[in-house]
Amino acid sequence: MNKPIVVIFSGAGLSAESGIPTFRASDGLWHEHKIEDVASPAGWKKDSDTVLKFYEERYKNIQDAEPNEGHRAIARLQDKYEVINITQNIDNLLERAGCTNVKHLHGVISRKKCENYDRVEPCDYYSEGFAVKGDECPKCKGRLRPDVVWFGEAVDMDFFSLMELQGKTFAFIGVGTSANVQPAASLLNIFGGLKEKHFVDPNPPGRLINWTLWQGKAGEQLPKLVSRLLEEGTAMPPPKKKMKLD
Ligand code: OAD
């Protein structure tokens, strides 16, 4: 028999306890760096050395990091469910925890691609490995850059397939994201009609009505949520008893 499908949508908060900074916290990356300098095509055109230095720091940070209890809990869920991870994270901690189905909406830091990938006549060169200064495309001699999505670039998200998936999904879990960045954040709308929908975050987005909120860190809350899904087949709170009026 097919396993019930659980879709997990994650953001930087999932990897925070592994020592990887989030973006919008007061000590986050977007307070220390300007988005347009390090995560935009214009920034790359203006000063590719600064962009590569920014991603080199991220890459070293990720290499030193280990999956945390949140990543490991998600991997355990695969015992009973077909788990589809849709993540905004460019790290590989879900895979290293044992997750087998991970879609990286914003790319992966450990891959590189040709800077001319989106030209009218595009160059399709990709390879494994972190992009370093001086890396040249063997096909068109363009510069190689990290295979991550920058602001102003297209995200590979197929809304039609997601709507189809929504119809087959048993549970949706959002975790560790401020849900500020589109089109990724629209997943909360696409899956918002499900009955079994959960959000794990110390500071969940305010617009989540009728969601089960697990307010706290992913490494503490996800193991509890996952245990309930594995043991009881639901993690919804029990329905409130109706008061009997005479
Ligand atoms: P944000 O920095 O916007 O949000 C991080 C979220 O994680 C917040 O809601 C925090 O409350 C939460 N959080 C912090 N610590 C946590 C913990 N231990 N456990 C669980 N949650 C925790 O990061 P994202 O939502 O991932 O895009 O940002 C989305 C996108 O914006 C990123 O992929 C990146 C960024 O600009 C690009 O670079 C294209």
PDB file of C-alpha atoms and ligand atoms in Angstrom:
ATOM      1  CA  MET A   1       0.000   0.000   0.000  1.00  0.00           C
ATOM      2  CA  ASN A   2       1.204   3.529  -0.761  1.00  0.00           C
ATOM      3  CA  LYS A   3       2.329   5.525   2.228  1.00  0.00           C
ATOM      4  CA  PRO A   4       0.413   8.748   3.044  1.00  0.00           C
ATOM      5  CA  ILE A   5       2.217  11.834   1.760  1.00  0.00           C
ATOM      6  CA  VAL A   6       3.640  14.478   4.103  1.00  0.00           C
ATOM      7  CA  VAL A   7       4.987  17.687   2.534  1.00  0.00           C
ATOM      8  CA  ILE A   8       7.509  19.653   4.590  1.00  0.00           C
ATOM      9  CA  PHE A   9       8.304  23.258   3.674  1.00  0.00           C
ATOM     10  CA  SER A  10      11.402  24.527   5.451  1.00  0.00           C
ATOM     11  CA  GLY A  11      13.388  27.710   5.809  1.00  0.00           C
ATOM     12  CA  ALA A  12      16.537  28.910   7.516  1.00  0.00           C
ATOM     13  CA  GLY A  13      15.124  28.292  11.022  1.00  0.00           C
ATOM     14  CA  LEU A  14      15.346  24.522  10.466  1.00  0.00           C
ATOM     15  CA  SER A  15      19.143  24.795  10.254  1.00  0.00           C
ATOM     16  CA  ALA A  16      19.547  27.510  12.924  1.00  0.00           C
ATOM     17  CA  GLU A  17      20.327  24.985  15.685  1.00  0.00           C
ATOM     18  CA  SER A  18      23.053  23.561  13.444  1.00  0.00           C
ATOM     19  CA  GLY A  19      24.789  26.937  13.697  1.00  0.00           C
ATOM     20  CA  ILE A  20      23.713  28.358  10.328  1.00  0.00           C
ATOM     21  CA  PRO A  21      22.429  31.941  10.647  1.00  0.00           C
ATOM     22  CA  THR A  22      18.931  32.866   9.466  1.00  0.00           C
ATOM     23  CA  PHE A  23      18.341  35.889   7.233  1.00  0.00           C
ATOM     24  CA  ARG A  24      15.959  38.261   8.979  1.00  0.00           C
ATOM     25  CA  ALA A  25      16.878  37.911  12.665  1.00  0.00           C
ATOM     26  CA  SER A  26      18.600  40.899  14.333  1.00  0.00           C
ATOM     27  CA  ASP A  27      21.883  38.960  14.010  1.00  0.00           C
ATOM     28  CA  GLY A  28      20.813  37.503  10.617  1.00  0.00           C
ATOM     29  CA  LEU A  29      22.541  37.691   7.249  1.00  0.00           C
ATOM     30  CA  TRP A  30      20.386  40.523   5.875  1.00  0.00           C
ATOM     31  CA  HIS A  31      21.380  42.746   8.787  1.00  0.00           C
ATOM     32  CA  GLU A  32      25.051  42.106   8.157  1.00  0.00           C
ATOM     33  CA  HIS A  33      24.968  42.265   4.351  1.00  0.00           C
ATOM     34  CA  LYS A  34      22.915  44.131   1.789  1.00  0.00           C
ATOM     35  CA  ILE A  35      20.796  41.748  -0.322  1.00  0.00           C
ATOM     36  CA  GLU A  36      21.545  43.712  -3.502  1.00  0.00           C
ATOM     37  CA  ASP A  37      25.319  43.427  -2.942  1.00  0.00           C
ATOM     38  CA  VAL A  38      25.498  39.670  -2.403  1.00  0.00           C
ATOM     39  CA  ALA A  39      22.296  38.041  -3.677  1.00  0.00           C
ATOM     40  CA  SER A  40      21.304  39.719  -6.911  1.00  0.00           C
ATOM     41  CA  PRO A  41      22.411  39.605 -10.562  1.00  0.00           C
ATOM     42  CA  ALA A  42      23.278  43.330 -10.272  1.00  0.00           C
ATOM     43  CA  GLY A  43      25.574  42.594  -7.291  1.00  0.00           C
ATOM     44  CA  TRP A  44      27.329  39.863  -9.280  1.00  0.00           C
ATOM     45  CA  LYS A  45      27.818  42.198 -12.246  1.00  0.00           C
ATOM     46  CA  LYS A  46      29.176  44.962 -10.030  1.00  0.00           C
ATOM     47  CA  ASP A  47      31.502  42.966  -7.757  1.00  0.00           C
ATOM     48  CA  SER A  48      31.637  39.185  -8.185  1.00  0.00           C
ATOM     49  CA  ASP A  49      34.527  38.895  -5.669  1.00  0.00           C
ATOM     50  CA  THR A  50      32.292  40.166  -2.847  1.00  0.00           C
ATOM     51  CA  VAL A  51      29.527  37.752  -3.890  1.00  0.00           C
ATOM     52  CA  LEU A  52      31.906  34.781  -3.969  1.00  0.00           C
ATOM     53  CA  LYS A  53      33.382  35.757  -0.594  1.00  0.00           C
ATOM     54  CA  PHE A  54      29.880  35.886   0.922  1.00  0.00           C
ATOM     55  CA  TYR A  55      29.020  32.410  -0.406  1.00  0.00           C
ATOM     56  CA  GLU A  56      32.429  31.018   0.571  1.00  0.00           C
ATOM     57  CA  GLU A  57      31.666  31.926   4.193  1.00  0.00           C
ATOM     58  CA  ARG A  58      28.230  30.277   3.890  1.00  0.00           C
ATOM     59  CA  TYR A  59      29.832  27.190   2.338  1.00  0.00           C
ATOM     60  CA  LYS A  60      32.455  26.817   5.085  1.00  0.00           C
ATOM     61  CA  ASN A  61      29.763  27.310   7.713  1.00  0.00           C
ATOM     62  CA  ILE A  62      27.622  24.560   6.140  1.00  0.00           C
ATOM     63  CA  GLN A  63      30.567  22.163   5.802  1.00  0.00           C
ATOM     64  CA  ASP A  64      31.285  22.543   9.526  1.00  0.00           C
ATOM     65  CA  ALA A  65      27.609  22.083  10.474  1.00  0.00           C
ATOM     66  CA  GLU A  66      25.849  18.844  11.416  1.00  0.00           C
ATOM     67  CA  PRO A  67      22.153  17.966  11.020  1.00  0.00           C
ATOM     68  CA  ASN A  68      20.170  18.712  14.182  1.00  0.00           C
ATOM     69  CA  GLU A  69      17.259  16.947  15.924  1.00  0.00           C
ATOM     70  CA  GLY A  70      14.805  18.694  13.575  1.00  0.00           C
ATOM     71  CA  HIS A  71      16.431  17.294  10.430  1.00  0.00           C
ATOM     72  CA  ARG A  72      16.685  13.861  12.043  1.00  0.00           C
ATOM     73  CA  ALA A  73      13.018  13.879  13.089  1.00  0.00           C
ATOM     74  CA  ILE A  74      11.987  14.622   9.495  1.00  0.00           C
ATOM     75  CA  ALA A  75      14.081  11.664   8.299  1.00  0.00           C
ATOM     76  CA  ARG A  76      12.363   9.344  10.841  1.00  0.00           C
ATOM     77  CA  LEU A  77       8.997  10.276   9.413  1.00  0.00           C
ATOM     78  CA  GLN A  78       9.953   8.342   6.250  1.00  0.00           C
ATOM     79  CA  ASP A  79       9.382   5.066   8.167  1.00  0.00           C
ATOM     80  CA  LYS A  80       5.630   5.548   7.854  1.00  0.00           C
ATOM     81  CA  TYR A  81       5.082   8.356   5.324  1.00  0.00           C
ATOM     82  CA  GLU A  82       6.215   9.403   1.890  1.00  0.00           C
ATOM     83  CA  VAL A  83       8.001  12.599   2.874  1.00  0.00           C
ATOM     84  CA  ILE A  84       8.483  15.334   0.270  1.00  0.00           C
ATOM     85  CA  ASN A  85      10.813  18.103   1.441  1.00  0.00           C
ATOM     86  CA  ILE A  86      10.501  21.453  -0.284  1.00  0.00           C
ATOM     87  CA  THR A  87      13.193  23.654   1.198  1.00  0.00           C
ATOM     88  CA  GLN A  88      14.420  27.198   0.730  1.00  0.00           C
ATOM     89  CA  ASN A  89      17.722  26.186   2.317  1.00  0.00           C
ATOM     90  CA  ILE A  90      20.850  25.884   0.188  1.00  0.00           C
ATOM     91  CA  ASP A  91      22.540  23.512   2.664  1.00  0.00           C
ATOM     92  CA  ASN A  92      22.499  19.706   2.477  1.00  0.00           C
ATOM     93  CA  LEU A  93      21.584  18.957   6.089  1.00  0.00           C
ATOM     94  CA  LEU A  94      18.272  17.262   5.254  1.00  0.00           C
ATOM     95  CA  GLU A  95      20.078  14.863   2.903  1.00  0.00           C
ATOM     96  CA  ARG A  96      22.823  14.274   5.467  1.00  0.00           C
ATOM     97  CA  ALA A  97      20.149  13.394   8.052  1.00  0.00           C
ATOM     98  CA  GLY A  98      18.871  10.689   5.664  1.00  0.00           C
ATOM     99  CA  CYS A  99      16.023  12.450   3.825  1.00  0.00           C
ATOM    100  CA  THR A 100      15.694  10.982   0.347  1.00  0.00           C
ATOM    101  CA  ASN A 101      13.311  13.381  -1.383  1.00  0.00           C
ATOM    102  CA  VAL A 102      14.485  16.999  -1.158  1.00  0.00           C
ATOM    103  CA  LYS A 103      13.653  19.770  -3.612  1.00  0.00           C
ATOM    104  CA  HIS A 104      15.798  22.902  -3.175  1.00  0.00           C
ATOM    105  CA  LEU A 105      13.723  25.875  -4.319  1.00  0.00           C
ATOM    106  CA  HIS A 106      16.583  28.360  -3.916  1.00  0.00           C
ATOM    107  CA  GLY A 107      19.351  26.114  -5.241  1.00  0.00           C
ATOM    108  CA  VAL A 108      22.309  24.381  -3.627  1.00  0.00           C
ATOM    109  CA  ILE A 109      25.558  26.015  -2.540  1.00  0.00           C
ATOM    110  CA  SER A 110      27.712  22.997  -3.392  1.00  0.00           C
ATOM    111  CA  ARG A 111      26.947  23.241  -7.127  1.00  0.00           C
ATOM    112  CA  LYS A 112      28.028  25.821  -9.685  1.00  0.00           C
ATOM    113  CA  LYS A 113      26.623  26.999 -12.961  1.00  0.00           C
ATOM    114  CA  CYS A 114      27.566  29.280 -15.825  1.00  0.00           C
ATOM    115  CA  GLU A 115      26.626  32.936 -15.320  1.00  0.00           C
ATOM    116  CA  ASN A 116      25.123  32.867 -18.833  1.00  0.00           C
ATOM    117  CA  TYR A 117      22.465  30.302 -17.874  1.00  0.00           C
ATOM    118  CA  ASP A 118      19.597  32.744 -18.460  1.00  0.00           C
ATOM    119  CA  ARG A 119      20.728  34.454 -21.664  1.00  0.00           C
ATOM    120  CA  VAL A 120      18.558  34.452 -24.792  1.00  0.00           C
ATOM    121  CA  GLU A 121      20.986  31.819 -26.025  1.00  0.00           C
ATOM    122  CA  PRO A 122      21.636  30.158 -22.665  1.00  0.00           C
ATOM    123  CA  CYS A 123      24.681  28.172 -21.630  1.00  0.00           C
ATOM    124  CA  ASP A 124      23.552  25.023 -19.788  1.00  0.00           C
ATOM    125  CA  TYR A 125      26.846  24.213 -18.019  1.00  0.00           C
ATOM    126  CA  TYR A 126      26.455  22.976 -14.422  1.00  0.00           C
ATOM    127  CA  SER A 127      28.821  20.997 -12.244  1.00  0.00           C
ATOM    128  CA  GLU A 128      29.216  19.754  -8.694  1.00  0.00           C
ATOM    129  CA  GLY A 129      31.549  21.751  -6.460  1.00  0.00           C
ATOM    130  CA  PHE A 130      31.663  25.202  -4.925  1.00  0.00           C
ATOM    131  CA  ALA A 131      32.275  28.128  -7.316  1.00  0.00           C
ATOM    132  CA  VAL A 132      35.594  29.857  -6.637  1.00  0.00           C
ATOM    133  CA  LYS A 133      37.211  32.978  -8.053  1.00  0.00           C
ATOM    134  CA  GLY A 134      38.601  32.368 -11.543  1.00  0.00           C
ATOM    135  CA  ASP A 135      36.338  29.367 -12.309  1.00  0.00           C
ATOM    136  CA  GLU A 136      35.619  29.526 -16.032  1.00  0.00           C
ATOM    137  CA  CYS A 137      32.846  27.827 -17.999  1.00  0.00           C
ATOM    138  CA  PRO A 138      34.421  25.186 -20.271  1.00  0.00           C
ATOM    139  CA  LYS A 139      31.652  25.728 -22.832  1.00  0.00           C
ATOM    140  CA  CYS A 140      31.363  29.511 -23.266  1.00  0.00           C
ATOM    141  CA  LYS A 141      34.213  30.957 -21.143  1.00  0.00           C
ATOM    142  CA  GLY A 142      31.701  32.787 -18.898  1.00  0.00           C
ATOM    143  CA  ARG A 143      32.346  32.917 -15.142  1.00  0.00           C
ATOM    144  CA  LEU A 144      30.984  30.169 -12.907  1.00  0.00           C
ATOM    145  CA  ARG A 145      28.781  31.184  -9.988  1.00  0.00           C
ATOM    146  CA  PRO A 146      27.045  29.359  -7.143  1.00  0.00           C
ATOM    147  CA  ASP A 147      23.920  27.475  -8.256  1.00  0.00           C
ATOM    148  CA  VAL A 148      21.668  29.459  -5.958  1.00  0.00           C
ATOM    149  CA  VAL A 149      18.673  31.645  -6.747  1.00  0.00           C
ATOM    150  CA  TRP A 150      19.184  35.382  -6.325  1.00  0.00           C
ATOM    151  CA  PHE A 151      16.571  38.085  -5.900  1.00  0.00           C
ATOM    152  CA  GLY A 152      15.122  38.932  -9.296  1.00  0.00           C
ATOM    153  CA  GLU A 153      15.757  35.421 -10.663  1.00  0.00           C
ATOM    154  CA  ALA A 154      13.188  32.748 -11.457  1.00  0.00           C
ATOM    155  CA  VAL A 155      12.374  29.991  -8.966  1.00  0.00           C
ATOM    156  CA  ASP A 156      11.723  26.561 -10.418  1.00  0.00           C
ATOM    157  CA  MET A 157       8.227  26.053  -9.009  1.00  0.00           C
ATOM    158  CA  ASP A 158       5.520  24.303 -11.003  1.00  0.00           C
ATOM    159  CA  PHE A 159       2.194  25.485  -9.568  1.00  0.00           C
ATOM    160  CA  PHE A 160       0.170  22.964 -11.562  1.00  0.00           C
ATOM    161  CA  SER A 161       2.141  20.008 -10.123  1.00  0.00           C
ATOM    162  CA  LEU A 162       1.921  21.500  -6.643  1.00  0.00           C
ATOM    163  CA  MET A 163      -1.867  21.782  -6.891  1.00  0.00           C
ATOM    164  CA  GLU A 164      -1.975  18.141  -7.994  1.00  0.00           C
ATOM    165  CA  LEU A 165       0.281  17.148  -5.096  1.00  0.00           C
ATOM    166  CA  GLN A 166      -1.902  19.081  -2.661  1.00  0.00           C
ATOM    167  CA  GLY A 167      -4.869  16.890  -3.641  1.00  0.00           C
ATOM    168  CA  LYS A 168      -2.894  13.761  -2.667  1.00  0.00           C
ATOM    169  CA  THR A 169      -1.242  15.105   0.495  1.00  0.00           C
ATOM    170  CA  PHE A 170      -2.190  13.914   3.978  1.00  0.00           C
ATOM    171  CA  ALA A 171      -0.250  16.487   6.035  1.00  0.00           C
ATOM    172  CA  PHE A 172       1.735  19.679   5.486  1.00  0.00           C
ATOM    173  CA  ILE A 173       4.367  20.989   7.881  1.00  0.00           C
ATOM    174  CA  GLY A 174       5.930  24.442   7.583  1.00  0.00           C
ATOM    175  CA  VAL A 175       9.069  24.934   9.652  1.00  0.00           C
ATOM    176  CA  GLY A 176      11.517  27.739  10.366  1.00  0.00           C
ATOM    177  CA  THR A 177      10.491  30.265   7.757  1.00  0.00           C
ATOM    178  CA  SER A 178       9.251  33.826   7.988  1.00  0.00           C
ATOM    179  CA  ALA A 179       7.374  33.072   4.726  1.00  0.00           C
ATOM    180  CA  ASN A 180       8.362  36.464   3.383  1.00  0.00           C
ATOM    181  CA  VAL A 181       9.787  35.457   0.032  1.00  0.00           C
ATOM    182  CA  GLN A 182       7.630  34.610  -2.987  1.00  0.00           C
ATOM    183  CA  PRO A 183       6.893  32.394  -4.778  1.00  0.00           C
ATOM    184  CA  ALA A 184       8.049  29.951  -2.056  1.00  0.00           C
ATOM    185  CA  ALA A 185       5.727  31.437   0.568  1.00  0.00           C
ATOM    186  CA  SER A 186       2.684  30.727  -1.612  1.00  0.00           C
ATOM    187  CA  LEU A 187       3.014  27.062  -0.557  1.00  0.00           C
ATOM    188  CA  LEU A 188       1.224  28.077   2.643  1.00  0.00           C
ATOM    189  CA  ASN A 189      -1.781  29.086   0.531  1.00  0.00           C
ATOM    190  CA  ILE A 190      -1.621  26.062  -1.755  1.00  0.00           C
ATOM    191  CA  PHE A 191      -1.596  23.613   1.170  1.00  0.00           C
ATOM    192  CA  GLY A 192      -3.634  25.843   3.519  1.00  0.00           C
ATOM    193  CA  GLY A 193      -6.848  23.933   2.772  1.00  0.00           C
ATOM    194  CA  LEU A 194      -5.573  20.682   4.298  1.00  0.00           C
ATOM    195  CA  LYS A 195      -6.983  19.577   7.628  1.00  0.00           C
ATOM    196  CA  GLU A 196      -3.668  18.262   8.987  1.00  0.00           C
ATOM    197  CA  LYS A 197      -1.414  21.332   8.701  1.00  0.00           C
ATOM    198  CA  HIS A 198       1.251  22.353  11.179  1.00  0.00           C
ATOM    199  CA  PHE A 199       3.775  25.149  11.587  1.00  0.00           C
ATOM    200  CA  VAL A 200       6.904  24.936  13.731  1.00  0.00           C
ATOM    201  CA  ASP A 201       8.654  28.218  14.580  1.00  0.00           C
ATOM    202  CA  PRO A 202       9.376  30.288  17.711  1.00  0.00           C
ATOM    203  CA  ASN A 203       7.735  33.203  15.893  1.00  0.00           C
ATOM    204  CA  PRO A 204       5.270  31.821  13.318  1.00  0.00           C
ATOM    205  CA  PRO A 205       3.791  34.111  10.628  1.00  0.00           C
ATOM    206  CA  GLY A 206       0.694  35.869  11.987  1.00  0.00           C
ATOM    207  CA  ARG A 207      -1.549  34.970   9.067  1.00  0.00           C
ATOM    208  CA  LEU A 208      -1.884  31.266   9.935  1.00  0.00           C
ATOM    209  CA  ILE A 209      -5.501  30.752  10.908  1.00  0.00           C
ATOM    210  CA  ASN A 210      -6.676  27.196  11.686  1.00  0.00           C
ATOM    211  CA  TRP A 211      -3.126  25.828  11.683  1.00  0.00           C
ATOM    212  CA  THR A 212      -1.713  23.772  14.530  1.00  0.00           C
ATOM    213  CA  LEU A 213       1.166  25.898  15.795  1.00  0.00           C
ATOM    214  CA  TRP A 214       4.213  24.339  17.452  1.00  0.00           C
ATOM    215  CA  GLN A 215       5.757  27.459  18.869  1.00  0.00           C
ATOM    216  CA  GLY A 216       9.420  26.811  19.615  1.00  0.00           C
ATOM    217  CA  LYS A 217      12.653  25.622  18.112  1.00  0.00           C
ATOM    218  CA  ALA A 218      12.617  23.018  15.337  1.00  0.00           C
ATOM    219  CA  GLY A 219      15.001  20.734  17.258  1.00  0.00           C
ATOM    220  CA  GLU A 220      12.587  20.630  20.201  1.00  0.00           C
ATOM    221  CA  GLN A 221       9.182  20.762  18.513  1.00  0.00           C
ATOM    222  CA  LEU A 222       9.685  18.615  15.391  1.00  0.00           C
ATOM    223  CA  PRO A 223      10.589  15.428  17.348  1.00  0.00           C
ATOM    224  CA  LYS A 224       7.316  15.800  19.322  1.00  0.00           C
ATOM    225  CA  LEU A 225       5.232  16.427  16.209  1.00  0.00           C
ATOM    226  CA  VAL A 226       6.893  13.538  14.361  1.00  0.00           C
ATOM    227  CA  SER A 227       6.383  11.126  17.290  1.00  0.00           C
ATOM    228  CA  ARG A 228       2.678  11.872  17.249  1.00  0.00           C
ATOM    229  CA  LEU A 229       2.420  11.369  13.506  1.00  0.00           C
ATOM    230  CA  LEU A 230       4.296   8.075  13.787  1.00  0.00           C
ATOM    231  CA  GLU A 231       2.496   6.735  16.861  1.00  0.00           C
ATOM    232  CA  GLU A 232      -1.019   8.161  16.551  1.00  0.00           C
ATOM    233  CA  GLY A 233      -1.284   8.884  12.817  1.00  0.00           C
ATOM    234  CA  THR A 234      -2.300  12.485  13.550  1.00  0.00           C
ATOM    235  CA  ALA A 235      -0.759  15.400  15.362  1.00  0.00           C
ATOM    236  CA  MET A 236      -3.894  17.500  15.515  1.00  0.00           C
ATOM    237  CA  PRO A 237      -4.930  18.603  19.010  1.00  0.00           C
ATOM    238  CA  PRO A 238      -7.924  16.592  20.332  1.00  0.00           C
ATOM    239  CA  PRO A 239     -11.246  18.345  19.619  1.00  0.00           C
ATOM    240  CA  LYS A 240     -12.456  20.543  22.461  1.00  0.00           C
ATOM    241  CA  LYS A 241     -15.356  18.992  24.427  1.00  0.00           C
ATOM    242  CA  LYS A 242     -18.600  20.854  23.862  1.00  0.00           C
ATOM    243  CA  MET A 243     -20.152  22.304  26.990  1.00  0.00           C
ATOM    244  CA  LYS A 244     -23.482  20.742  27.763  1.00  0.00           C
ATOM    245  CA  LEU A 245     -26.140  23.368  28.298  1.00  0.00           C
ATOM    246  CA  ASP A 246     -29.261  22.344  30.195  1.00  0.00           C
TER     247      ASP A 246
HETATM  248  P1  OAD B   1      14.136  34.071   7.603  1.00  0.00           P
HETATM  249  O1  OAD B   1      15.398  34.543   8.221  1.00  0.00           O
HETATM  250  O2  OAD B   1      13.295  35.065   6.879  1.00  0.00           O
HETATM  251  O3  OAD B   1      13.210  33.405   8.710  1.00  0.00           O
HETATM  252  C1  OAD B   1      13.725  32.434   9.604  1.00  0.00           C
HETATM  253  C2  OAD B   1      12.592  31.898  10.425  1.00  0.00           C
HETATM  254  O4  OAD B   1      13.134  30.889  11.266  1.00  0.00           O
HETATM  255  C3  OAD B   1      11.903  32.923  11.352  1.00  0.00           C
HETATM  256  O5  OAD B   1      10.497  32.779  11.240  1.00  0.00           O
HETATM  257  C4  OAD B   1      12.396  32.529  12.748  1.00  0.00           C
HETATM  258  O6  OAD B   1      11.430  32.784  13.757  1.00  0.00           O
HETATM  259  C5  OAD B   1      12.604  31.033  12.567  1.00  0.00           C
HETATM  260  N1  OAD B   1      13.550  30.385  13.500  1.00  0.00           N
HETATM  261  C6  OAD B   1      14.644  30.890  14.109  1.00  0.00           C
HETATM  262  N2  OAD B   1      15.255  29.965  14.865  1.00  0.00           N
HETATM  263  C7  OAD B   1      14.532  28.818  14.735  1.00  0.00           C
HETATM  264  C8  OAD B   1      14.638  27.511  15.251  1.00  0.00           C
HETATM  265  N3  OAD B   1      15.635  27.149  16.057  1.00  0.00           N
HETATM  266  N4  OAD B   1      13.705  26.608  14.900  1.00  0.00           N
HETATM  267  C9  OAD B   1      12.680  26.945  14.068  1.00  0.00           C
HETATM  268  N5  OAD B   1      12.534  28.164  13.550  1.00  0.00           N
HETATM  269  C10 OAD B   1      13.431  29.098  13.867  1.00  0.00           C
HETATM  270  O7  OAD B   1      14.524  32.821   6.669  1.00  0.00           O
HETATM  271  P2  OAD B   1      13.679  32.138   5.509  1.00  0.00           P
HETATM  272  O8  OAD B   1      12.225  32.214   5.771  1.00  0.00           O
HETATM  273  O9  OAD B   1      14.284  30.819   5.224  1.00  0.00           O
HETATM  274  O10 OAD B   1      16.345  33.546  -0.080  1.00  0.00           O
HETATM  275  O11 OAD B   1      14.005  33.096   4.303  1.00  0.00           O
HETATM  276  C11 OAD B   1      13.493  32.782   3.034  1.00  0.00           C
HETATM  277  C12 OAD B   1      14.436  33.235   1.977  1.00  0.00           C
HETATM  278  O12 OAD B   1      14.770  34.597   2.185  1.00  0.00           O
HETATM  279  C13 OAD B   1      15.781  32.519   2.001  1.00  0.00           C
HETATM  280  O13 OAD B   1      15.789  31.297   1.305  1.00  0.00           O
HETATM  281  C14 OAD B   1      16.670  33.521   1.322  1.00  0.00           C
HETATM  282  C15 OAD B   1      16.187  34.766   2.037  1.00  0.00           C
HETATM  283  O14 OAD B   1      16.423  35.957   1.422  1.00  0.00           O
HETATM  284  C16 OAD B   1      17.318  33.809  -0.980  1.00  0.00           C
HETATM  285  O15 OAD B   1      18.472  34.017  -0.673  1.00  0.00           O
HETATM  286  C17 OAD B   1      16.821  33.801  -2.394  1.00  0.00           C
END
